[in-house]
């Protein structure tokens, strides 16, 4: 479980990005943070893995204040997927996916074997394994990003607009495959989007933010009130 208690983030220039946030994200849920640009979604997400620290209040993972855990240890349990997949251009796809297992000193052959299995799970043809990122389409690169985040098998996955940079048809198939994948893996997923249709399609719980960084609603998709 991830909890926010009275969390405010004020940037040094005085901007209040997140204002007095109380939120409980259940283990195993797919929670979507949605709202217009600038309403504090990314800031909220990054306070979970301590890329950003709260100014006030407490963020906790499984009951433990994230400030009591050193960031590398915390992040080992938290995968992170962003809009630009952020792949290493000079490494092959399979080695991009195996980045974390390599860093953890896992046997290379085994790590690559697991990476190939992950490629199939995210809908990537294993024949693409030896290509480089620039030789893949945008949608394929995002799949690699998801596979790489899953390779470390973290209990928590943070996803910031992972499907926003691809065209609508590719986006729809990424969403459909992601829903299938989510049903298979037991992870707590926090997913940021500005697209309410995507939020309703993917989320079991939806947190609607409004400009100024306040939480306006937190409900299951069929219980949302028209904003
Ligand atoms: P969203 O993800 O919903 O688009 P963000 O969390 O990125 O929103 O930003 C929330 C607010 O905080 C915005 O007004 C944004 O301009 C501001 N902001 C984000 N990062 C910084 C920063 N490093 N310094 C100052 N203001 C920031
Ligand atoms: P999208 O419409 O998703 O952006 P692209 O037009 O970028 O797709 O790519 C279509 C197909 O061509 C993909 O299967 C991709 O793997 C392949 N491809 C794209 N660029 C290259 C390249 N430089 N070398 C080899 N294959 C490529």
PDB file of C-alpha atoms and ligand atoms in Angstrom:
ATOM      1  CA  UNK A   1       0.000   0.000   0.000  1.00  0.00           C
ATOM      2  CA  UNK A   2       1.094   3.558  -0.755  1.00  0.00           C
ATOM      3  CA  UNK A   3      -0.213   6.381   1.430  1.00  0.00           C
ATOM      4  CA  UNK A   4      -0.056  10.145   1.212  1.00  0.00           C
ATOM      5  CA  UNK A   5      -0.931  11.994   4.411  1.00  0.00           C
ATOM      6  CA  UNK A   6      -1.259  15.762   4.317  1.00  0.00           C
ATOM      7  CA  UNK A   7       1.319  15.955   1.526  1.00  0.00           C
ATOM      8  CA  UNK A   8       2.207  19.334   0.065  1.00  0.00           C
ATOM      9  CA  UNK A   9       4.994  19.999  -2.426  1.00  0.00           C
ATOM     10  CA  UNK A  10       6.148  23.557  -2.819  1.00  0.00           C
ATOM     11  CA  UNK A  11       8.960  24.154  -5.331  1.00  0.00           C
ATOM     12  CA  UNK A  12      11.716  26.639  -4.421  1.00  0.00           C
ATOM     13  CA  UNK A  13      10.097  29.325  -6.617  1.00  0.00           C
ATOM     14  CA  UNK A  14       6.944  29.108  -4.472  1.00  0.00           C
ATOM     15  CA  UNK A  15       4.824  27.043  -6.885  1.00  0.00           C
ATOM     16  CA  UNK A  16       2.514  24.746  -4.937  1.00  0.00           C
ATOM     17  CA  UNK A  17       2.443  21.658  -7.168  1.00  0.00           C
ATOM     18  CA  UNK A  18       0.585  19.370  -4.745  1.00  0.00           C
ATOM     19  CA  UNK A  19      -1.658  20.749  -2.029  1.00  0.00           C
ATOM     20  CA  UNK A  20      -2.603  18.840   1.150  1.00  0.00           C
ATOM     21  CA  UNK A  21      -2.929  15.458  -0.504  1.00  0.00           C
ATOM     22  CA  UNK A  22      -4.470  12.524   1.357  1.00  0.00           C
ATOM     23  CA  UNK A  23      -4.537   9.350  -0.720  1.00  0.00           C
ATOM     24  CA  UNK A  24      -4.437   5.599  -0.046  1.00  0.00           C
ATOM     25  CA  UNK A  25      -3.402   3.406  -2.954  1.00  0.00           C
ATOM     26  CA  UNK A  26      -4.276  -0.225  -2.329  1.00  0.00           C
ATOM     27  CA  UNK A  27      -1.745  -2.974  -2.962  1.00  0.00           C
ATOM     28  CA  UNK A  28      -2.399  -4.709  -6.271  1.00  0.00           C
ATOM     29  CA  UNK A  29      -4.528  -1.893  -7.663  1.00  0.00           C
ATOM     30  CA  UNK A  30      -4.068   0.022 -10.897  1.00  0.00           C
ATOM     31  CA  UNK A  31      -4.580   3.605  -9.794  1.00  0.00           C
ATOM     32  CA  UNK A  32      -4.664   6.381 -12.364  1.00  0.00           C
ATOM     33  CA  UNK A  33      -3.787   9.988 -11.554  1.00  0.00           C
ATOM     34  CA  UNK A  34      -5.582  12.172 -14.084  1.00  0.00           C
ATOM     35  CA  UNK A  35      -6.098  15.889 -14.645  1.00  0.00           C
ATOM     36  CA  UNK A  36      -4.994  18.787 -16.824  1.00  0.00           C
ATOM     37  CA  UNK A  37      -1.369  19.665 -17.469  1.00  0.00           C
ATOM     38  CA  UNK A  38       0.320  21.211 -14.446  1.00  0.00           C
ATOM     39  CA  UNK A  39      -2.063  19.846 -11.801  1.00  0.00           C
ATOM     40  CA  UNK A  40       0.666  17.947  -9.943  1.00  0.00           C
ATOM     41  CA  UNK A  41       0.386  14.388 -11.285  1.00  0.00           C
ATOM     42  CA  UNK A  42       4.075  13.881 -12.070  1.00  0.00           C
ATOM     43  CA  UNK A  43       5.124  15.525  -8.832  1.00  0.00           C
ATOM     44  CA  UNK A  44       2.845  13.153  -6.910  1.00  0.00           C
ATOM     45  CA  UNK A  45       4.265  10.125  -8.741  1.00  0.00           C
ATOM     46  CA  UNK A  46       7.866  11.149  -8.130  1.00  0.00           C
ATOM     47  CA  UNK A  47       7.313  11.604  -4.410  1.00  0.00           C
ATOM     48  CA  UNK A  48       6.731   7.825  -4.241  1.00  0.00           C
ATOM     49  CA  UNK A  49      10.251   6.951  -5.430  1.00  0.00           C
ATOM     50  CA  UNK A  50      11.821  10.077  -3.912  1.00  0.00           C
ATOM     51  CA  UNK A  51      12.883  11.719  -7.129  1.00  0.00           C
ATOM     52  CA  UNK A  52      11.070  14.560  -5.353  1.00  0.00           C
ATOM     53  CA  UNK A  53      10.638  14.949  -1.595  1.00  0.00           C
ATOM     54  CA  UNK A  54       7.467  16.355  -0.043  1.00  0.00           C
ATOM     55  CA  UNK A  55       7.673  19.755   1.632  1.00  0.00           C
ATOM     56  CA  UNK A  56       5.050  18.770   4.220  1.00  0.00           C
ATOM     57  CA  UNK A  57       3.316  15.558   5.175  1.00  0.00           C
ATOM     58  CA  UNK A  58       4.242  11.907   4.821  1.00  0.00           C
ATOM     59  CA  UNK A  59       4.497   9.510   1.899  1.00  0.00           C
ATOM     60  CA  UNK A  60       4.705   5.879   2.984  1.00  0.00           C
ATOM     61  CA  UNK A  61       5.146   2.563   1.194  1.00  0.00           C
ATOM     62  CA  UNK A  62       3.864  -0.457   3.129  1.00  0.00           C
ATOM     63  CA  UNK A  63       3.625   1.675   6.251  1.00  0.00           C
ATOM     64  CA  UNK A  64       7.200   2.932   6.048  1.00  0.00           C
ATOM     65  CA  UNK A  65       7.964   6.619   5.550  1.00  0.00           C
ATOM     66  CA  UNK A  66       9.898   6.794   2.267  1.00  0.00           C
ATOM     67  CA  UNK A  67      12.324   9.262   3.859  1.00  0.00           C
ATOM     68  CA  UNK A  68      13.480   6.474   6.189  1.00  0.00           C
ATOM     69  CA  UNK A  69      14.622   4.356   3.229  1.00  0.00           C
ATOM     70  CA  UNK A  70      17.689   5.255   1.198  1.00  0.00           C
ATOM     71  CA  UNK A  71      16.676   6.059  -2.389  1.00  0.00           C
ATOM     72  CA  UNK A  72      18.579   3.205  -4.149  1.00  0.00           C
ATOM     73  CA  UNK A  73      16.985   0.618  -1.849  1.00  0.00           C
ATOM     74  CA  UNK A  74      13.560   2.197  -2.276  1.00  0.00           C
ATOM     75  CA  UNK A  75      13.895   2.270  -6.072  1.00  0.00           C
ATOM     76  CA  UNK A  76      14.882  -1.365  -6.298  1.00  0.00           C
ATOM     77  CA  UNK A  77      11.253  -2.126  -5.443  1.00  0.00           C
ATOM     78  CA  UNK A  78       9.751   0.518  -7.717  1.00  0.00           C
ATOM     79  CA  UNK A  79       9.806   0.347 -11.524  1.00  0.00           C
ATOM     80  CA  UNK A  80       9.474   3.595 -13.460  1.00  0.00           C
ATOM     81  CA  UNK A  81       8.261   4.019 -17.035  1.00  0.00           C
ATOM     82  CA  UNK A  82       8.143   7.400 -18.774  1.00  0.00           C
ATOM     83  CA  UNK A  83       6.846   8.807 -22.042  1.00  0.00           C
ATOM     84  CA  UNK A  84      10.178   8.740 -23.860  1.00  0.00           C
ATOM     85  CA  UNK A  85      11.198   5.197 -23.073  1.00  0.00           C
ATOM     86  CA  UNK A  86      14.701   6.433 -22.197  1.00  0.00           C
ATOM     87  CA  UNK A  87      16.457   3.446 -23.735  1.00  0.00           C
ATOM     88  CA  UNK A  88      20.223   3.244 -24.067  1.00  0.00           C
ATOM     89  CA  UNK A  89      20.835   3.925 -27.772  1.00  0.00           C
ATOM     90  CA  UNK A  90      24.023   1.877 -28.019  1.00  0.00           C
ATOM     91  CA  UNK A  91      22.644  -1.258 -26.400  1.00  0.00           C
ATOM     92  CA  UNK A  92      20.498  -3.853 -28.099  1.00  0.00           C
ATOM     93  CA  UNK A  93      16.848  -4.268 -27.113  1.00  0.00           C
ATOM     94  CA  UNK A  94      17.500  -7.429 -25.128  1.00  0.00           C
ATOM     95  CA  UNK A  95      20.332  -5.763 -23.222  1.00  0.00           C
ATOM     96  CA  UNK A  96      18.216  -2.691 -22.561  1.00  0.00           C
ATOM     97  CA  UNK A  97      15.592  -4.913 -20.963  1.00  0.00           C
ATOM     98  CA  UNK A  98      18.225  -6.758 -18.924  1.00  0.00           C
ATOM     99  CA  UNK A  99      19.850  -3.534 -17.653  1.00  0.00           C
ATOM    100  CA  UNK A 100      18.851  -3.957 -14.017  1.00  0.00           C
ATOM    101  CA  UNK A 101      19.549  -7.716 -13.800  1.00  0.00           C
ATOM    102  CA  UNK A 102      23.014  -6.988 -15.318  1.00  0.00           C
ATOM    103  CA  UNK A 103      23.612  -4.276 -12.724  1.00  0.00           C
ATOM    104  CA  UNK A 104      22.616  -6.695  -9.983  1.00  0.00           C
ATOM    105  CA  UNK A 105      25.282  -9.061 -11.259  1.00  0.00           C
ATOM    106  CA  UNK A 106      22.960 -11.721 -12.637  1.00  0.00           C
ATOM    107  CA  UNK A 107      24.349 -14.256 -15.060  1.00  0.00           C
ATOM    108  CA  UNK A 108      24.179 -12.597 -18.483  1.00  0.00           C
ATOM    109  CA  UNK A 109      22.822 -15.587 -20.337  1.00  0.00           C
ATOM    110  CA  UNK A 110      20.052 -16.074 -17.840  1.00  0.00           C
ATOM    111  CA  UNK A 111      19.201 -12.382 -17.747  1.00  0.00           C
ATOM    112  CA  UNK A 112      18.953 -12.332 -21.545  1.00  0.00           C
ATOM    113  CA  UNK A 113      16.728 -15.424 -21.479  1.00  0.00           C
ATOM    114  CA  UNK A 114      14.362 -13.693 -19.082  1.00  0.00           C
ATOM    115  CA  UNK A 115      14.452 -10.563 -21.229  1.00  0.00           C
ATOM    116  CA  UNK A 116      13.343 -12.589 -24.253  1.00  0.00           C
ATOM    117  CA  UNK A 117      10.410 -14.013 -22.275  1.00  0.00           C
ATOM    118  CA  UNK A 118       9.467 -10.489 -21.209  1.00  0.00           C
ATOM    119  CA  UNK A 119       9.523  -9.356 -24.828  1.00  0.00           C
ATOM    120  CA  UNK A 120       6.824 -11.895 -25.644  1.00  0.00           C
ATOM    121  CA  UNK A 121       4.775 -10.864 -22.618  1.00  0.00           C
ATOM    122  CA  UNK A 122       4.668  -7.223 -23.682  1.00  0.00           C
ATOM    123  CA  UNK A 123       3.838  -8.119 -27.274  1.00  0.00           C
ATOM    124  CA  UNK A 124       7.276  -7.718 -28.855  1.00  0.00           C
ATOM    125  CA  UNK A 125       8.567 -10.170 -31.412  1.00  0.00           C
ATOM    126  CA  UNK A 126      11.768 -11.708 -29.950  1.00  0.00           C
ATOM    127  CA  UNK A 127      13.277 -11.332 -33.434  1.00  0.00           C
ATOM    128  CA  UNK A 128      13.730  -7.653 -32.526  1.00  0.00           C
ATOM    129  CA  UNK A 129      16.075  -8.598 -29.645  1.00  0.00           C
ATOM    130  CA  UNK A 130      19.305  -7.692 -31.403  1.00  0.00           C
ATOM    131  CA  UNK A 131      18.124  -4.432 -32.889  1.00  0.00           C
ATOM    132  CA  UNK A 132      18.952  -1.048 -31.430  1.00  0.00           C
ATOM    133  CA  UNK A 133      16.282   1.324 -30.077  1.00  0.00           C
ATOM    134  CA  UNK A 134      16.402   3.650 -33.113  1.00  0.00           C
ATOM    135  CA  UNK A 135      15.392   0.693 -35.295  1.00  0.00           C
ATOM    136  CA  UNK A 136      12.082   0.268 -33.470  1.00  0.00           C
ATOM    137  CA  UNK A 137       8.853   2.205 -33.842  1.00  0.00           C
ATOM    138  CA  UNK A 138       7.668   4.486 -31.041  1.00  0.00           C
ATOM    139  CA  UNK A 139       5.138   1.922 -29.877  1.00  0.00           C
ATOM    140  CA  UNK A 140       7.734  -0.827 -29.834  1.00  0.00           C
ATOM    141  CA  UNK A 141      10.112   1.349 -27.821  1.00  0.00           C
ATOM    142  CA  UNK A 142       7.416   1.915 -25.213  1.00  0.00           C
ATOM    143  CA  UNK A 143       6.927  -1.847 -24.955  1.00  0.00           C
ATOM    144  CA  UNK A 144      10.663  -2.186 -24.348  1.00  0.00           C
ATOM    145  CA  UNK A 145      10.355   0.424 -21.593  1.00  0.00           C
ATOM    146  CA  UNK A 146       7.600  -1.605 -19.918  1.00  0.00           C
ATOM    147  CA  UNK A 147       9.588  -4.846 -20.281  1.00  0.00           C
ATOM    148  CA  UNK A 148      12.660  -3.197 -18.780  1.00  0.00           C
ATOM    149  CA  UNK A 149      10.665  -1.983 -15.778  1.00  0.00           C
ATOM    150  CA  UNK A 150       9.244  -5.485 -15.281  1.00  0.00           C
ATOM    151  CA  UNK A 151      12.664  -7.179 -15.553  1.00  0.00           C
ATOM    152  CA  UNK A 152      13.545  -6.244 -11.988  1.00  0.00           C
ATOM    153  CA  UNK A 153      10.159  -7.653 -10.895  1.00  0.00           C
ATOM    154  CA  UNK A 154       9.367  -4.711  -8.612  1.00  0.00           C
ATOM    155  CA  UNK A 155       6.178  -4.869  -6.507  1.00  0.00           C
ATOM    156  CA  UNK A 156       5.368  -1.271  -7.525  1.00  0.00           C
ATOM    157  CA  UNK A 157       5.319   0.190 -11.024  1.00  0.00           C
ATOM    158  CA  UNK A 158       5.086   3.945 -11.671  1.00  0.00           C
ATOM    159  CA  UNK A 159       4.091   4.960 -15.189  1.00  0.00           C
ATOM    160  CA  UNK A 160       4.106   8.572 -16.370  1.00  0.00           C
ATOM    161  CA  UNK A 161       2.139   9.046 -19.618  1.00  0.00           C
ATOM    162  CA  UNK A 162       3.771   5.896 -21.031  1.00  0.00           C
ATOM    163  CA  UNK A 163       1.509   5.713 -24.093  1.00  0.00           C
ATOM    164  CA  UNK A 164       1.062   9.410 -24.899  1.00  0.00           C
ATOM    165  CA  UNK A 165       3.808   9.794 -27.494  1.00  0.00           C
ATOM    166  CA  UNK A 166       2.440   7.227 -29.946  1.00  0.00           C
ATOM    167  CA  UNK A 167      -0.353   7.554 -32.475  1.00  0.00           C
ATOM    168  CA  UNK A 168      -3.944   6.673 -31.414  1.00  0.00           C
ATOM    169  CA  UNK A 169      -4.090   3.235 -33.043  1.00  0.00           C
ATOM    170  CA  UNK A 170      -0.809   2.099 -31.483  1.00  0.00           C
ATOM    171  CA  UNK A 171      -1.926   3.617 -28.197  1.00  0.00           C
ATOM    172  CA  UNK A 172      -5.108   1.556 -28.175  1.00  0.00           C
ATOM    173  CA  UNK A 173      -3.198  -1.674 -28.711  1.00  0.00           C
ATOM    174  CA  UNK A 174      -0.644  -0.748 -26.032  1.00  0.00           C
ATOM    175  CA  UNK A 175      -3.523  -0.119 -23.606  1.00  0.00           C
ATOM    176  CA  UNK A 176      -5.211  -3.416 -24.437  1.00  0.00           C
ATOM    177  CA  UNK A 177      -1.994  -5.382 -24.011  1.00  0.00           C
ATOM    178  CA  UNK A 178      -1.199  -3.532 -20.830  1.00  0.00           C
ATOM    179  CA  UNK A 179      -4.591  -4.482 -19.355  1.00  0.00           C
ATOM    180  CA  UNK A 180      -3.909  -8.138 -20.136  1.00  0.00           C
ATOM    181  CA  UNK A 181      -0.444  -7.903 -18.626  1.00  0.00           C
ATOM    182  CA  UNK A 182      -1.756  -6.169 -15.521  1.00  0.00           C
ATOM    183  CA  UNK A 183      -4.164  -9.022 -14.882  1.00  0.00           C
ATOM    184  CA  UNK A 184      -1.219 -11.469 -14.936  1.00  0.00           C
ATOM    185  CA  UNK A 185       1.339  -9.646 -12.814  1.00  0.00           C
ATOM    186  CA  UNK A 186       0.592  -8.875  -9.181  1.00  0.00           C
ATOM    187  CA  UNK A 187       1.779  -5.334  -8.931  1.00  0.00           C
ATOM    188  CA  UNK A 188       0.668  -2.053  -7.512  1.00  0.00           C
ATOM    189  CA  UNK A 189       0.569   0.287 -10.484  1.00  0.00           C
ATOM    190  CA  UNK A 190       0.293   4.069 -10.373  1.00  0.00           C
ATOM    191  CA  UNK A 191      -0.358   5.477 -13.826  1.00  0.00           C
ATOM    192  CA  UNK A 192      -0.342   9.155 -14.820  1.00  0.00           C
ATOM    193  CA  UNK A 193      -2.299  10.483 -17.796  1.00  0.00           C
ATOM    194  CA  UNK A 194      -4.035  13.688 -18.875  1.00  0.00           C
ATOM    195  CA  UNK A 195      -6.517  11.609 -20.907  1.00  0.00           C
ATOM    196  CA  UNK A 196      -9.716  10.838 -18.984  1.00  0.00           C
ATOM    197  CA  UNK A 197     -10.734   8.150 -21.497  1.00  0.00           C
ATOM    198  CA  UNK A 198      -7.456   6.340 -20.904  1.00  0.00           C
ATOM    199  CA  UNK A 199      -7.944   6.725 -17.141  1.00  0.00           C
ATOM    200  CA  UNK A 200     -11.421   5.201 -17.241  1.00  0.00           C
ATOM    201  CA  UNK A 201     -10.290   2.388 -19.525  1.00  0.00           C
ATOM    202  CA  UNK A 202      -7.309   1.345 -17.399  1.00  0.00           C
ATOM    203  CA  UNK A 203      -7.933   2.287 -13.775  1.00  0.00           C
ATOM    204  CA  UNK A 204      -9.601   0.371 -10.970  1.00  0.00           C
ATOM    205  CA  UNK A 205      -9.317   3.611  -9.010  1.00  0.00           C
ATOM    206  CA  UNK A 206      -9.055   7.112 -10.432  1.00  0.00           C
ATOM    207  CA  UNK A 207      -7.650  10.150  -8.641  1.00  0.00           C
ATOM    208  CA  UNK A 208      -8.766  13.340 -10.399  1.00  0.00           C
ATOM    209  CA  UNK A 209      -6.493  16.315  -9.740  1.00  0.00           C
ATOM    210  CA  UNK A 210      -7.325  19.930 -10.461  1.00  0.00           C
ATOM    211  CA  UNK A 211      -5.063  22.872 -11.236  1.00  0.00           C
ATOM    212  CA  UNK A 212      -3.401  23.973  -8.012  1.00  0.00           C
ATOM    213  CA  UNK A 213      -2.533  20.405  -7.037  1.00  0.00           C
ATOM    214  CA  UNK A 214      -5.702  19.481  -5.170  1.00  0.00           C
ATOM    215  CA  UNK A 215      -7.395  16.129  -5.313  1.00  0.00           C
ATOM    216  CA  UNK A 216     -10.952  16.656  -6.585  1.00  0.00           C
ATOM    217  CA  UNK A 217     -12.215  13.056  -6.671  1.00  0.00           C
ATOM    218  CA  UNK A 218     -10.981   9.583  -5.849  1.00  0.00           C
ATOM    219  CA  UNK A 219     -13.290   6.836  -7.020  1.00  0.00           C
ATOM    220  CA  UNK A 220     -13.771   3.729  -9.124  1.00  0.00           C
ATOM    221  CA  UNK A 221     -14.336   4.590 -12.815  1.00  0.00           C
ATOM    222  CA  UNK A 222     -18.094   3.878 -12.679  1.00  0.00           C
ATOM    223  CA  UNK A 223     -18.481   6.075  -9.595  1.00  0.00           C
ATOM    224  CA  UNK A 224     -16.804   9.187 -10.992  1.00  0.00           C
ATOM    225  CA  UNK A 225     -18.915  12.334 -11.029  1.00  0.00           C
ATOM    226  CA  UNK A 226     -18.752  14.452 -14.170  1.00  0.00           C
ATOM    227  CA  UNK A 227     -16.116  17.066 -13.531  1.00  0.00           C
TER     228      UNK A 227
HETATM  229  P1  LIG B   1       1.474  17.498 -14.225  1.00  0.00           P
HETATM  230  O1  LIG B   1       2.269  16.226 -14.136  1.00  0.00           O
HETATM  231  O2  LIG B   1       0.075  17.326 -13.745  1.00  0.00           O
HETATM  232  O3  LIG B   1       1.523  18.144 -15.573  1.00  0.00           O
HETATM  233  P2  LIG B   1       3.590  18.610 -12.553  1.00  0.00           P
HETATM  234  O4  LIG B   1       3.623  17.808 -11.319  1.00  0.00           O
HETATM  235  O5  LIG B   1       4.611  18.354 -13.593  1.00  0.00           O
HETATM  236  O6  LIG B   1       2.127  18.539 -13.181  1.00  0.00           O
HETATM  237  O7  LIG B   1       3.686  20.157 -12.176  1.00  0.00           O
HETATM  238  C1  LIG B   1       2.825  20.751 -11.208  1.00  0.00           C
HETATM  239  C2  LIG B   1       3.137  22.239 -11.096  1.00  0.00           C
HETATM  240  O8  LIG B   1       4.443  22.389 -10.573  1.00  0.00           O
HETATM  241  C3  LIG B   1       3.111  22.987 -12.411  1.00  0.00           C
HETATM  242  O9  LIG B   1       2.630  24.278 -12.164  1.00  0.00           O
HETATM  243  C4  LIG B   1       4.566  23.007 -12.812  1.00  0.00           C
HETATM  244  O10 LIG B   1       4.843  24.109 -13.626  1.00  0.00           O
HETATM  245  C5  LIG B   1       5.244  23.147 -11.465  1.00  0.00           C
HETATM  246  N1  LIG B   1       6.602  22.571 -11.446  1.00  0.00           N
HETATM  247  C6  LIG B   1       6.979  21.335 -11.792  1.00  0.00           C
HETATM  248  N2  LIG B   1       8.291  21.150 -11.611  1.00  0.00           N
HETATM  249  C7  LIG B   1       8.767  22.330 -11.126  1.00  0.00           C
HETATM  250  C8  LIG B   1      10.056  22.783 -10.716  1.00  0.00           C
HETATM  251  N3  LIG B   1      11.124  22.013 -10.759  1.00  0.00           N
HETATM  252  N4  LIG B   1      10.145  24.065 -10.273  1.00  0.00           N
HETATM  253  C9  LIG B   1       9.075  24.862 -10.202  1.00  0.00           C
HETATM  254  N5  LIG B   1       7.835  24.488 -10.559  1.00  0.00           N
HETATM  255  C10 LIG B   1       7.678  23.229 -11.011  1.00  0.00           C
HETATM  256  P1  LIG B   2       5.209   3.562 -36.102  1.00  0.00           P
HETATM  257  O1  LIG B   2       4.062   3.783 -37.027  1.00  0.00           O
HETATM  258  O2  LIG B   2       4.780   2.757 -34.892  1.00  0.00           O
HETATM  259  O3  LIG B   2       5.960   4.805 -35.714  1.00  0.00           O
HETATM  260  P2  LIG B   2       7.522   2.958 -37.792  1.00  0.00           P
HETATM  261  O4  LIG B   2       7.048   3.484 -39.088  1.00  0.00           O
HETATM  262  O5  LIG B   2       8.499   3.744 -37.004  1.00  0.00           O
HETATM  263  O6  LIG B   2       6.228   2.598 -36.887  1.00  0.00           O
HETATM  264  O7  LIG B   2       8.128   1.504 -37.985  1.00  0.00           O
HETATM  265  C1  LIG B   2       7.405   0.487 -38.646  1.00  0.00           C
HETATM  266  C2  LIG B   2       8.219  -0.799 -38.623  1.00  0.00           C
HETATM  267  O8  LIG B   2       9.515  -0.602 -39.225  1.00  0.00           O
HETATM  268  C3  LIG B   2       8.484  -1.312 -37.206  1.00  0.00           C
HETATM  269  O9  LIG B   2       8.211  -2.702 -37.189  1.00  0.00           O
HETATM  270  C4  LIG B   2       9.959  -1.053 -36.960  1.00  0.00           C
HETATM  271  O10 LIG B   2      10.530  -2.114 -36.210  1.00  0.00           O
HETATM  272  C5  LIG B   2      10.554  -1.017 -38.345  1.00  0.00           C
HETATM  273  N1  LIG B   2      11.642  -0.029 -38.403  1.00  0.00           N
HETATM  274  C6  LIG B   2      11.548   1.302 -38.184  1.00  0.00           C
HETATM  275  N2  LIG B   2      12.744   1.926 -38.341  1.00  0.00           N
HETATM  276  C7  LIG B   2      13.645   0.949 -38.675  1.00  0.00           C
HETATM  277  C8  LIG B   2      15.048   0.921 -38.939  1.00  0.00           C
HETATM  278  N3  LIG B   2      15.795   2.038 -38.923  1.00  0.00           N
HETATM  279  N4  LIG B   2      15.624  -0.261 -39.214  1.00  0.00           N
HETATM  280  C9  LIG B   2      14.879  -1.381 -39.227  1.00  0.00           C
HETATM  281  N5  LIG B   2      13.560  -1.426 -38.980  1.00  0.00           N
HETATM  282  C10 LIG B   2      12.940  -0.295 -38.705  1.00  0.00           C
END
